[in-house]
Structures are given as C-alpha cells and as structure tokens.
PDB file of C-alpha atoms in Angstrom:
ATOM      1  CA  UNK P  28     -26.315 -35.231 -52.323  1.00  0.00           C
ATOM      2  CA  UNK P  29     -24.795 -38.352 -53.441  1.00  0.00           C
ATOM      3  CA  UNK P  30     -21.688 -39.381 -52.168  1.00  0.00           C
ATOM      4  CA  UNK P  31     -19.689 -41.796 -54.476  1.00  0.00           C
ATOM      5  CA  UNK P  32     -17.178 -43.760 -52.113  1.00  0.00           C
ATOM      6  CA  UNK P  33     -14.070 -45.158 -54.369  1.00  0.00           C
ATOM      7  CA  UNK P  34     -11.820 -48.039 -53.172  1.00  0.00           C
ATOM      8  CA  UNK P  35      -9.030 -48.669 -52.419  1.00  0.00           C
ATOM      9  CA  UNK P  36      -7.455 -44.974 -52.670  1.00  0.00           C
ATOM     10  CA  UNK P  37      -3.814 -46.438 -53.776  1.00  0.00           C
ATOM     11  CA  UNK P  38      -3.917 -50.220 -56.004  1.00  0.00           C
ATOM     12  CA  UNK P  39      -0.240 -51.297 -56.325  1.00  0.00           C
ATOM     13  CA  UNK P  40      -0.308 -53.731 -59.470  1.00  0.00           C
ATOM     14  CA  UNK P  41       2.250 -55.240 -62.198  1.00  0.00           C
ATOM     15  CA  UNK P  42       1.818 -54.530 -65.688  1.00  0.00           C
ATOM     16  CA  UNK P  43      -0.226 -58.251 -67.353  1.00  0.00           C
ATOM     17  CA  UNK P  44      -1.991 -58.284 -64.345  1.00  0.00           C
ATOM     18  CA  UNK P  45      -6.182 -57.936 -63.257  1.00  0.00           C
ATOM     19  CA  UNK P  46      -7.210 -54.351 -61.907  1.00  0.00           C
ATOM     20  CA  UNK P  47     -10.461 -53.944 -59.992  1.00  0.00           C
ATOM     21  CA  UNK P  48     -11.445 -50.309 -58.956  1.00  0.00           C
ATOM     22  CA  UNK P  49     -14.813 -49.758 -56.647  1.00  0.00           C
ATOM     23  CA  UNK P  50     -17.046 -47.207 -56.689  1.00  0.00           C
ATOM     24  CA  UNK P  51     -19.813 -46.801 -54.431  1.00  0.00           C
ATOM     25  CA  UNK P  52     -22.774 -44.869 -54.157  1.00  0.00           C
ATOM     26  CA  UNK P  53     -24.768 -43.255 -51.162  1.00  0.00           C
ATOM     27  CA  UNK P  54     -27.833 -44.346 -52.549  1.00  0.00           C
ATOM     28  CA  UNK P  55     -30.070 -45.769 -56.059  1.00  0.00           C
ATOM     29  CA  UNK P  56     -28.301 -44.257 -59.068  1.00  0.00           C
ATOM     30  CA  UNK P  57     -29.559 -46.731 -61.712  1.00  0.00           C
ATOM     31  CA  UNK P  58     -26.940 -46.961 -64.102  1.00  0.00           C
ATOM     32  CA  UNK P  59     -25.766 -43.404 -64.238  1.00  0.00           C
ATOM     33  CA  UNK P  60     -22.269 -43.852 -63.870  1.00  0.00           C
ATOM     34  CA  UNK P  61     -18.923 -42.874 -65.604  1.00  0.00           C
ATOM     35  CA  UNK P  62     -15.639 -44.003 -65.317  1.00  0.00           C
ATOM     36  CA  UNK P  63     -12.538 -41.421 -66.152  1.00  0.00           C
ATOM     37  CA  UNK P  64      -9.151 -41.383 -66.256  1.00  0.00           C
ATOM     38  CA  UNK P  65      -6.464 -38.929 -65.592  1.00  0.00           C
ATOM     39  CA  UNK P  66      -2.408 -38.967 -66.157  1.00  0.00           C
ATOM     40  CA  UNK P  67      -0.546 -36.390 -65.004  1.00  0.00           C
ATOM     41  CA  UNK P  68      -1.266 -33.077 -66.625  1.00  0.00           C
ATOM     42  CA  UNK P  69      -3.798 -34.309 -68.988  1.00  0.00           C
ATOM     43  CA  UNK P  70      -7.446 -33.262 -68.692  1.00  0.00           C
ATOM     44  CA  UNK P  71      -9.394 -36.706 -67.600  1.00  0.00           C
ATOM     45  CA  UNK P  72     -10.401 -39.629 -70.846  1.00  0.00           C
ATOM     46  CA  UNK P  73     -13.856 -40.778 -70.671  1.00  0.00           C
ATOM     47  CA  UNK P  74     -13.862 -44.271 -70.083  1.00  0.00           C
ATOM     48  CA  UNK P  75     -17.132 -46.223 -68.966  1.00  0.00           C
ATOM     49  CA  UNK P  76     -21.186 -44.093 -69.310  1.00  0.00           C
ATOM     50  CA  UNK P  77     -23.675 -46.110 -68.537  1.00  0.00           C
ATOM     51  CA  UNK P  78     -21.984 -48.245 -65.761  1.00  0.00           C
ATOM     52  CA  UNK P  79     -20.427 -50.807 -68.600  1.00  0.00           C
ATOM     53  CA  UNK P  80     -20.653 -49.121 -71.978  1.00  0.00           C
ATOM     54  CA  UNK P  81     -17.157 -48.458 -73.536  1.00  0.00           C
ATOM     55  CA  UNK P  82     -16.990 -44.847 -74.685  1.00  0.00           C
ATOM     56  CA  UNK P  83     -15.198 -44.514 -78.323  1.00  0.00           C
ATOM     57  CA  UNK P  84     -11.627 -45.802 -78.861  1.00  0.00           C
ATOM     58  CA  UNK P  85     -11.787 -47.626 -75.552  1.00  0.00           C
ATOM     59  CA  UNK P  86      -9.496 -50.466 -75.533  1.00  0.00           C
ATOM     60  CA  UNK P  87     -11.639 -54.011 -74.598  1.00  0.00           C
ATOM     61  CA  UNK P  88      -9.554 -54.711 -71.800  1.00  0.00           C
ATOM     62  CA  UNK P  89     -11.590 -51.969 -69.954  1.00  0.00           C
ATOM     63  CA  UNK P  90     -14.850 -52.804 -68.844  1.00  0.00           C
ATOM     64  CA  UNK P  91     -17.442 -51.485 -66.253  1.00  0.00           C
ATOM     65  CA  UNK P  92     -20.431 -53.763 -64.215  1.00  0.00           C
ATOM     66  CA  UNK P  93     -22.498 -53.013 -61.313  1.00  0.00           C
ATOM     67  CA  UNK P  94     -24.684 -54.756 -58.644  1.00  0.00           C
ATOM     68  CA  UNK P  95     -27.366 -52.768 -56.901  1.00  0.00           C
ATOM     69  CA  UNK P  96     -25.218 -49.412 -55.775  1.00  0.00           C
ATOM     70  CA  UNK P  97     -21.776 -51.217 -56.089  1.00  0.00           C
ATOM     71  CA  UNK P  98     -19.718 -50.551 -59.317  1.00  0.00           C
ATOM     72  CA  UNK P  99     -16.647 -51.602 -60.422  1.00  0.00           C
ATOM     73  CA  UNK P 100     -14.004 -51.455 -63.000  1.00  0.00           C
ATOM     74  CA  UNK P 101     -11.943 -53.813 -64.308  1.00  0.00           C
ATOM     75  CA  UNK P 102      -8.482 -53.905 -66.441  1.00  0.00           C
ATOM     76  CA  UNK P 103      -8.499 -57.129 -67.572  1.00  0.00           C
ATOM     77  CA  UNK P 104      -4.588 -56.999 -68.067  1.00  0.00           C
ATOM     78  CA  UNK P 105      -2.551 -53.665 -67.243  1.00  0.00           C
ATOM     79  CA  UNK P 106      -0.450 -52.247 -70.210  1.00  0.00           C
ATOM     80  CA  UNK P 107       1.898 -49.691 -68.677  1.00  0.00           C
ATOM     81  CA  UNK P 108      -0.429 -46.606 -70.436  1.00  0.00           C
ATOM     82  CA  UNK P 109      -3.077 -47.810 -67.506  1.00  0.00           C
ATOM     83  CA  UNK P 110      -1.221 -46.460 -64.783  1.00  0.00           C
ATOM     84  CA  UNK P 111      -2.796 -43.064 -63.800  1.00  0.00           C
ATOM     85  CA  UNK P 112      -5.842 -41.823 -61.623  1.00  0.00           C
ATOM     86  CA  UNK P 113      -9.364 -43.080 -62.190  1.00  0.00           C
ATOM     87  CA  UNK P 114     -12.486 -41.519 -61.319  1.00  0.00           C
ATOM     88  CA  UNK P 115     -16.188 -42.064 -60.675  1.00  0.00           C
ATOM     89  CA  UNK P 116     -19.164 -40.041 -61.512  1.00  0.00           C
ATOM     90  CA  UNK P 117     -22.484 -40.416 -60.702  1.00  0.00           C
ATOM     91  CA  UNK P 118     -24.835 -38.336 -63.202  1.00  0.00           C
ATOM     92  CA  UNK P 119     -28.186 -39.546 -61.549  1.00  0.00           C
ATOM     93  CA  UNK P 120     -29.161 -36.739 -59.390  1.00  0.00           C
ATOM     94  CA  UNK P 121     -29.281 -33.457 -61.561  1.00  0.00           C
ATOM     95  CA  UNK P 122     -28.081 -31.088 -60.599  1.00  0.00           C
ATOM     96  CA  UNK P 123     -25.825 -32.500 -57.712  1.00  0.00           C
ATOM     97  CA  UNK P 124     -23.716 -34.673 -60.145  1.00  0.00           C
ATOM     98  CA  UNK P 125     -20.938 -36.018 -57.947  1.00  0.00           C
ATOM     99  CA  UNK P 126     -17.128 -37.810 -58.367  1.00  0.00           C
ATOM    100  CA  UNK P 127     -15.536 -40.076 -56.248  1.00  0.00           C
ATOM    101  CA  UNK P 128     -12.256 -39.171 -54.583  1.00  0.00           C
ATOM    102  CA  UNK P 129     -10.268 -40.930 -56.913  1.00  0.00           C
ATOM    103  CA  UNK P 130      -7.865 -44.457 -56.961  1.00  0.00           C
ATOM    104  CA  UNK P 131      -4.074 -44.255 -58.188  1.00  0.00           C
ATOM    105  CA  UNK P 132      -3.343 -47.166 -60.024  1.00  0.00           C
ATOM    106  CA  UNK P 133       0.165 -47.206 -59.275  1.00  0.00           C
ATOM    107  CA  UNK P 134       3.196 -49.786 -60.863  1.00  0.00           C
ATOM    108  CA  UNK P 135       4.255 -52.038 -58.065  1.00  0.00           C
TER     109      UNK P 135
ATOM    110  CA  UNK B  11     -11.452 -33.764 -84.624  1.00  0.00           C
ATOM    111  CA  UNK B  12     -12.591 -32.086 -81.043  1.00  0.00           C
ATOM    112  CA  UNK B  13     -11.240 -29.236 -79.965  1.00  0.00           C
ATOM    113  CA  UNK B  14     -12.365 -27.398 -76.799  1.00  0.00           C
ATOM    114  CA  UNK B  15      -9.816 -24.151 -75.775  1.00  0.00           C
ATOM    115  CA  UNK B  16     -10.523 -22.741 -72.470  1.00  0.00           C
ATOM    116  CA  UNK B  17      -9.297 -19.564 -71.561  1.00  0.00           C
ATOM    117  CA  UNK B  18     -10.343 -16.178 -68.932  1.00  0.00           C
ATOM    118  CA  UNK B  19      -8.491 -17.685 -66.144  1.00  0.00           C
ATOM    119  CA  UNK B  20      -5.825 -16.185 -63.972  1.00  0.00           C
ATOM    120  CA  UNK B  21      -4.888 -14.080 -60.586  1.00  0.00           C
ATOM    121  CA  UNK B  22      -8.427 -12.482 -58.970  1.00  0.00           C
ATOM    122  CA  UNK B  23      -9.053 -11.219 -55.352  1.00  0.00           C
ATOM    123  CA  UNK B  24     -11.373 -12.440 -52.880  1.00  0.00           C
ATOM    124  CA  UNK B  25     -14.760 -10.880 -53.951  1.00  0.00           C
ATOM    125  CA  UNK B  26     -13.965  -9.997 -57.815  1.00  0.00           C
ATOM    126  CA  UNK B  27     -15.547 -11.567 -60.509  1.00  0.00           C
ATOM    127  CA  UNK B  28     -13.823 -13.217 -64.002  1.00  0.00           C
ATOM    128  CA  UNK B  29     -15.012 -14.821 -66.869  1.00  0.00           C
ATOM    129  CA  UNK B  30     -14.024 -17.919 -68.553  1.00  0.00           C
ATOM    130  CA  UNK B  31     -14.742 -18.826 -71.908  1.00  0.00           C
ATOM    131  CA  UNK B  32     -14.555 -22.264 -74.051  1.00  0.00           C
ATOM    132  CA  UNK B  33     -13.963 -21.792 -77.512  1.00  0.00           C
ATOM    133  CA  UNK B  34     -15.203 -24.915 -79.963  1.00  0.00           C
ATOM    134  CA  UNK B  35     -14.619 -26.405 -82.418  1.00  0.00           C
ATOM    135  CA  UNK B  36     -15.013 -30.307 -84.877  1.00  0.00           C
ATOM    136  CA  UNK B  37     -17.975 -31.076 -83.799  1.00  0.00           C
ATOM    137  CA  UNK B  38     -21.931 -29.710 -84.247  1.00  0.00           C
ATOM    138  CA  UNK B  39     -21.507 -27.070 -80.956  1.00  0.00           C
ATOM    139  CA  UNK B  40     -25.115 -26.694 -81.016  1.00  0.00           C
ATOM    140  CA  UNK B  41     -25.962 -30.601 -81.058  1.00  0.00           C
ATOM    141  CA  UNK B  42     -24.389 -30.892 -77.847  1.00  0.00           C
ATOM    142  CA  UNK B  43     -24.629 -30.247 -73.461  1.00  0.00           C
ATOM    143  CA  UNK B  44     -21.737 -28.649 -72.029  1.00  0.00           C
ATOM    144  CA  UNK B  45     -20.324 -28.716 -68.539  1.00  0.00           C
ATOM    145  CA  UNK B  46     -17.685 -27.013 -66.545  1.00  0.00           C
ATOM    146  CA  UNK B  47     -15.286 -29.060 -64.113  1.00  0.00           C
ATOM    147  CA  UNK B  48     -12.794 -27.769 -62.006  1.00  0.00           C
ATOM    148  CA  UNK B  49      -9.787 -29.735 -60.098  1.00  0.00           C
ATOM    149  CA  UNK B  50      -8.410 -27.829 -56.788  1.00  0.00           C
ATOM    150  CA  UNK B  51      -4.566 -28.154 -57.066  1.00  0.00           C
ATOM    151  CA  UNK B  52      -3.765 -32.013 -56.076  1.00  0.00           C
ATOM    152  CA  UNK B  53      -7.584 -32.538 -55.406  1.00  0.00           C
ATOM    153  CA  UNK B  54     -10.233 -34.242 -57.256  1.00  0.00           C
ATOM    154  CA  UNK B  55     -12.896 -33.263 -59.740  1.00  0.00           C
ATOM    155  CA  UNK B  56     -15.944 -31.509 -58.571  1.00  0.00           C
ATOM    156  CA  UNK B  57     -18.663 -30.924 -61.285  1.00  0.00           C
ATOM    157  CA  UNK B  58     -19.249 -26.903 -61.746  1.00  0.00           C
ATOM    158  CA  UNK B  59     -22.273 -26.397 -64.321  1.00  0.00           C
ATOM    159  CA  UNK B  60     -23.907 -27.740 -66.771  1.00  0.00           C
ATOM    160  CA  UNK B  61     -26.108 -26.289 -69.641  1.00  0.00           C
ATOM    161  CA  UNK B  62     -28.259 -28.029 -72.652  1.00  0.00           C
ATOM    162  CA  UNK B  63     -27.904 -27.308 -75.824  1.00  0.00           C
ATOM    163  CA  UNK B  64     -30.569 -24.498 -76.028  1.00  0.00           C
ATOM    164  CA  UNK B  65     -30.096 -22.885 -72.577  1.00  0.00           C
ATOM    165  CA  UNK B  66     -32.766 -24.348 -71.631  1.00  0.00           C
ATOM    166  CA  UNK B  67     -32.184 -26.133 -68.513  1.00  0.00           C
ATOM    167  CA  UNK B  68     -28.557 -25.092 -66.682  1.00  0.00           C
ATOM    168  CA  UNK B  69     -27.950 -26.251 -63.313  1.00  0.00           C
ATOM    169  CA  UNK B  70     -24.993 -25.813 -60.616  1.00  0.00           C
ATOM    170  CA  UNK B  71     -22.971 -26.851 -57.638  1.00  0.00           C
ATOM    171  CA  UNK B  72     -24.416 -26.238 -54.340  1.00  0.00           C
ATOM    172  CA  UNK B  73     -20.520 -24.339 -54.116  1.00  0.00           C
ATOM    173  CA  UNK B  74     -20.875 -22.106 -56.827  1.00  0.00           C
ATOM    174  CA  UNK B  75     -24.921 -21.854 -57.003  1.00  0.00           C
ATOM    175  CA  UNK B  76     -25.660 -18.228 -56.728  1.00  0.00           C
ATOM    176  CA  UNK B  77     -22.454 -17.155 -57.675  1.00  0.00           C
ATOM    177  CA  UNK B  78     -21.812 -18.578 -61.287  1.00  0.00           C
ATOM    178  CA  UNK B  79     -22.941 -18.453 -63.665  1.00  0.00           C
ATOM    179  CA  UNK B  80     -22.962 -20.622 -66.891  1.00  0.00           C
ATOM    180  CA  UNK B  81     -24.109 -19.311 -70.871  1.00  0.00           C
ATOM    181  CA  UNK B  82     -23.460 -20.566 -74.103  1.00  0.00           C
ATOM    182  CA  UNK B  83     -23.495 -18.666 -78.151  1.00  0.00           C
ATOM    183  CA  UNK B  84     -24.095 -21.123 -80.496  1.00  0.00           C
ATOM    184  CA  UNK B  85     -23.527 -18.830 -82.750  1.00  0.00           C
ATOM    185  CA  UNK B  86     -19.826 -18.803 -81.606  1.00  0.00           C
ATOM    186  CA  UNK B  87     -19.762 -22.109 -80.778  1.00  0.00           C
ATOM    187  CA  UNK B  88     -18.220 -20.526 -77.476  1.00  0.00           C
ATOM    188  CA  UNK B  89     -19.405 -21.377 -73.921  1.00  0.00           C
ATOM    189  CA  UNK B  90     -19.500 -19.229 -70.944  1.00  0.00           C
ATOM    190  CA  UNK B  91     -18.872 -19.180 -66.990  1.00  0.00           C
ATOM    191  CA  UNK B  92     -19.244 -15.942 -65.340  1.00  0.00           C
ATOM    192  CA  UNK B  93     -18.554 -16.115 -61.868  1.00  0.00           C
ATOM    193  CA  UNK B  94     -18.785 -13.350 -59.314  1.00  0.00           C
ATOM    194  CA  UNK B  95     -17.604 -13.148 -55.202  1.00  0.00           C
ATOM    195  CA  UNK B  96     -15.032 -15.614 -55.572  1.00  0.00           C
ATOM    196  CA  UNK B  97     -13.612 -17.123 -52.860  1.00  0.00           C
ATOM    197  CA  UNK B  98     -10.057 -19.140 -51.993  1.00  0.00           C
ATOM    198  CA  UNK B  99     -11.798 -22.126 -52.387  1.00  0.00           C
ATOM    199  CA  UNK B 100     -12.660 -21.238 -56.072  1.00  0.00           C
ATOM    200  CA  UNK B 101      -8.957 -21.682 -56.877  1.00  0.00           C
ATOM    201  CA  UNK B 102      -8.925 -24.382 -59.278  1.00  0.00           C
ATOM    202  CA  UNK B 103      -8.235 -26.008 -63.245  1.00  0.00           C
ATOM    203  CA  UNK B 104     -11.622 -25.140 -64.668  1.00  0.00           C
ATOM    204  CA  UNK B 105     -12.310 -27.731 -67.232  1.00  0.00           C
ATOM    205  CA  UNK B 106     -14.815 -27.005 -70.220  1.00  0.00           C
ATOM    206  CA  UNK B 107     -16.390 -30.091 -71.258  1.00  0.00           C
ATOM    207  CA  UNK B 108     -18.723 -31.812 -74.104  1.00  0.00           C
ATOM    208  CA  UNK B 109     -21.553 -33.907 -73.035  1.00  0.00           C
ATOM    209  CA  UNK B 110     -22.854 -36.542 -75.599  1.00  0.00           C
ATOM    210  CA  UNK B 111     -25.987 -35.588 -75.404  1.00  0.00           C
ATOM    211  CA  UNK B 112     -28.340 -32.279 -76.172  1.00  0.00           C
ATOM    212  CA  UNK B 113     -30.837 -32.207 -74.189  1.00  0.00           C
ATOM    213  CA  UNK B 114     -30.009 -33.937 -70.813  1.00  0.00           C
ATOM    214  CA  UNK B 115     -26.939 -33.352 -69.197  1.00  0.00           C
ATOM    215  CA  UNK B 116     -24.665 -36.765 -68.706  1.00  0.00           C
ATOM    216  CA  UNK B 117     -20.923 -37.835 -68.531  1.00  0.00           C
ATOM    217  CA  UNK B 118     -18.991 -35.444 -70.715  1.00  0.00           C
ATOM    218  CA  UNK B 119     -16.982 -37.112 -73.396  1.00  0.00           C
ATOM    219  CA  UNK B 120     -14.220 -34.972 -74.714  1.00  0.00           C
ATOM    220  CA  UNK B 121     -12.302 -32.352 -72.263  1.00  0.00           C
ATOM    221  CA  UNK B 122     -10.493 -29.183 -72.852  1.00  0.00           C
ATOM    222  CA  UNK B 123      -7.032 -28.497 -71.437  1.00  0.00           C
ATOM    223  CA  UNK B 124      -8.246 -26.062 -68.332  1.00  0.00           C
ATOM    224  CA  UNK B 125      -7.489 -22.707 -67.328  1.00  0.00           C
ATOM    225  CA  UNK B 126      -6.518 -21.717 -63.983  1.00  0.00           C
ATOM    226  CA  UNK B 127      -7.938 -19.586 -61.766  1.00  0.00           C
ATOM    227  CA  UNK B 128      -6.691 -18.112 -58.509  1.00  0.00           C
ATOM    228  CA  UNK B 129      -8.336 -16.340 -56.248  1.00  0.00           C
ATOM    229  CA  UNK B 130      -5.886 -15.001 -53.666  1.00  0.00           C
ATOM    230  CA  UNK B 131      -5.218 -11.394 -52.392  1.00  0.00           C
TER     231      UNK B 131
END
C-alpha cells in the first residue's frame, strides 16, 4: 500500500500571504495525485488531478507541482475562504487508492 | 448542475448488514466512475470502493474487501454499497462520489453530502 505522508499537520498563516502544503508518497506514483479541500461540514472540493491540473472553477491562485515522489501545493496568496483542511490522494495503485492525513490551514 | 443524495445510513449492530444508496442526478450517470468515501468522526478520508461505469471493474479497501460490497443501475442513475458484518470501525460519513472518468477509476470530482453510519450495540 501506498502511504501518502502530508506536512506540516497544522500551517498557521495570515490572509495575503504564500501557503505551501507537502504531500509525500511511499513510493513512484507518476502523477496520480489529487488535492482536496474540506471546511467544516462540507463534503471535500476537488482541487488539483493530475499533480498540477486545476479542476473546474478553481481559482489561479491554487496550483499543484511535483518532483520525483514529493508534491506540493501552493496558495499563492490566502483569501480568508482558504482556511480549511486539505487533503492528498494518490490514485496510482488501484485498488489501494490512499489519502494523506490531512494539513489545517489555520488563520494565525 | 450535480447532484449526488446519499442516503441508507443510520444505527446498526456489530455483525448486521445496511445498505446505502446514492441517488443522481445533472450529469450523464452512465458516462461516469463512481466511488464511495467515508470519514471516521474527526478522522480523515479513507477511499471505500470504486466501480466503472459498466460494472465492469469494481475494486475495494483492504478494510471493507470481503465485506462490501459496491453496484450501480444506470437505469436509476442510483449507486449502491451493500455492506455486511460491520464492525465499530465501520462507523463513519460515507461519501458517494463522481469520478471524471468512465472507464478507469481516478480522483472524484463532485461529492455528495454523506450519510452516517453507526455501528454500535
């Protein structure tokens, strides 16, 4: 089974400034990763497929990259809608797709 | 617009079965992969099942493999999850979810609501 590792588990950030999240993987999972996000009681948003492709209606100031089995994504600048839970998923090794433990983007 | 309406959920004892149903709708159900993910209470997601658009390939969770299992009627644009001998640990938000493709499962794109499930005695 993969396991997807995210970091850190709690960011502290202002709203204007840079988010990076971390996700990383046990082993090779090409590009087959998602990004999500959750609020409180609200089923999770697809963000990121494809390691960097925006899914529909995604504002620009998310985007996705990766390096080998390293991911990460970035909020370019944090509007104060951008403060929830964000998850990885890795959807490389059928059937054993896999999230990561989740990082709470929290208002400092 | 997408709409997917989960609903089956609720109070079970250890070792009973339940079924939970999605119903669909705004979109071309047959077109489409579906997936269910459930969310322990303040936990994470863990990926459930997945099925393509046909039935022809559905896989599972090493947790649930066995156990659940996952159906779809096109003609009711309504998917399944039947799952039998449930245990604490099943207790969970069980998510019903579109993938974005039909024939390989992926990352699902649009998310229903949930319904609960409990499994206590």
């Amino acid at each position: 089974e993969v396991v997807m590792t995210q970091s850190p588990a709690t960011l502290s950030m202002s709203p204007g400034e840079r988010a990076t999240l971390s996700c990383r993987a046990s082993q090779s999972i090409s590009s087959n990763l998602a990004w999500y996000q959750q609020k409180p009681g609200q089923a999770p948003r697809l963000l990121i497929y494809g390691a960097s492709t925006r899914a529909t209606g995604i504002p620009a100031r998310f985007s996705g990259s990766w390096s080998g089995t390293e991911f990460t994504l970035t909020i370019s600048s944090l509007q104060s809608e951008d403060f929830a839970v964000y998850y990885c998923q890795q959807y490389n090794d059928w059937p054993l797709y896999t999230f990561g433990q989740g990082t709470r983007l929290e208002i400092k | 617009e997408v709409q997917l309406v989960e609903s089956g959920g609720g109070l079970v004892q250890p070792g009973r079965s339940l079924r939970l149903s999605c119903a669909a709708s705004g979109f071309a159900f047959d077109d489409y992969a579906m997936h269910w993910v459930r969310q322990g209470p303040g936990k994470g997601l863990e990926w459930v099942s997945g099925i393509t658009w046909n039935s022809g390939r559905t896989g599972y969770a090493d947790s649930v493999k066995g156990r659940f299992t996952i159906s779809r009627d096109n003609a009711e644009s309504s998917l399944y999850l039947q799952m039998n001998s449930l245990r604490a640990e099943d207790t969970a938000l069980y998510y019903c979810a579109k993938d974005r493709h039909y024939d390989i499962l992926t990352a699902p794109d649009y998310w229903g609501q949930g319904t609960l499930v409990t499994v206590s005695s």
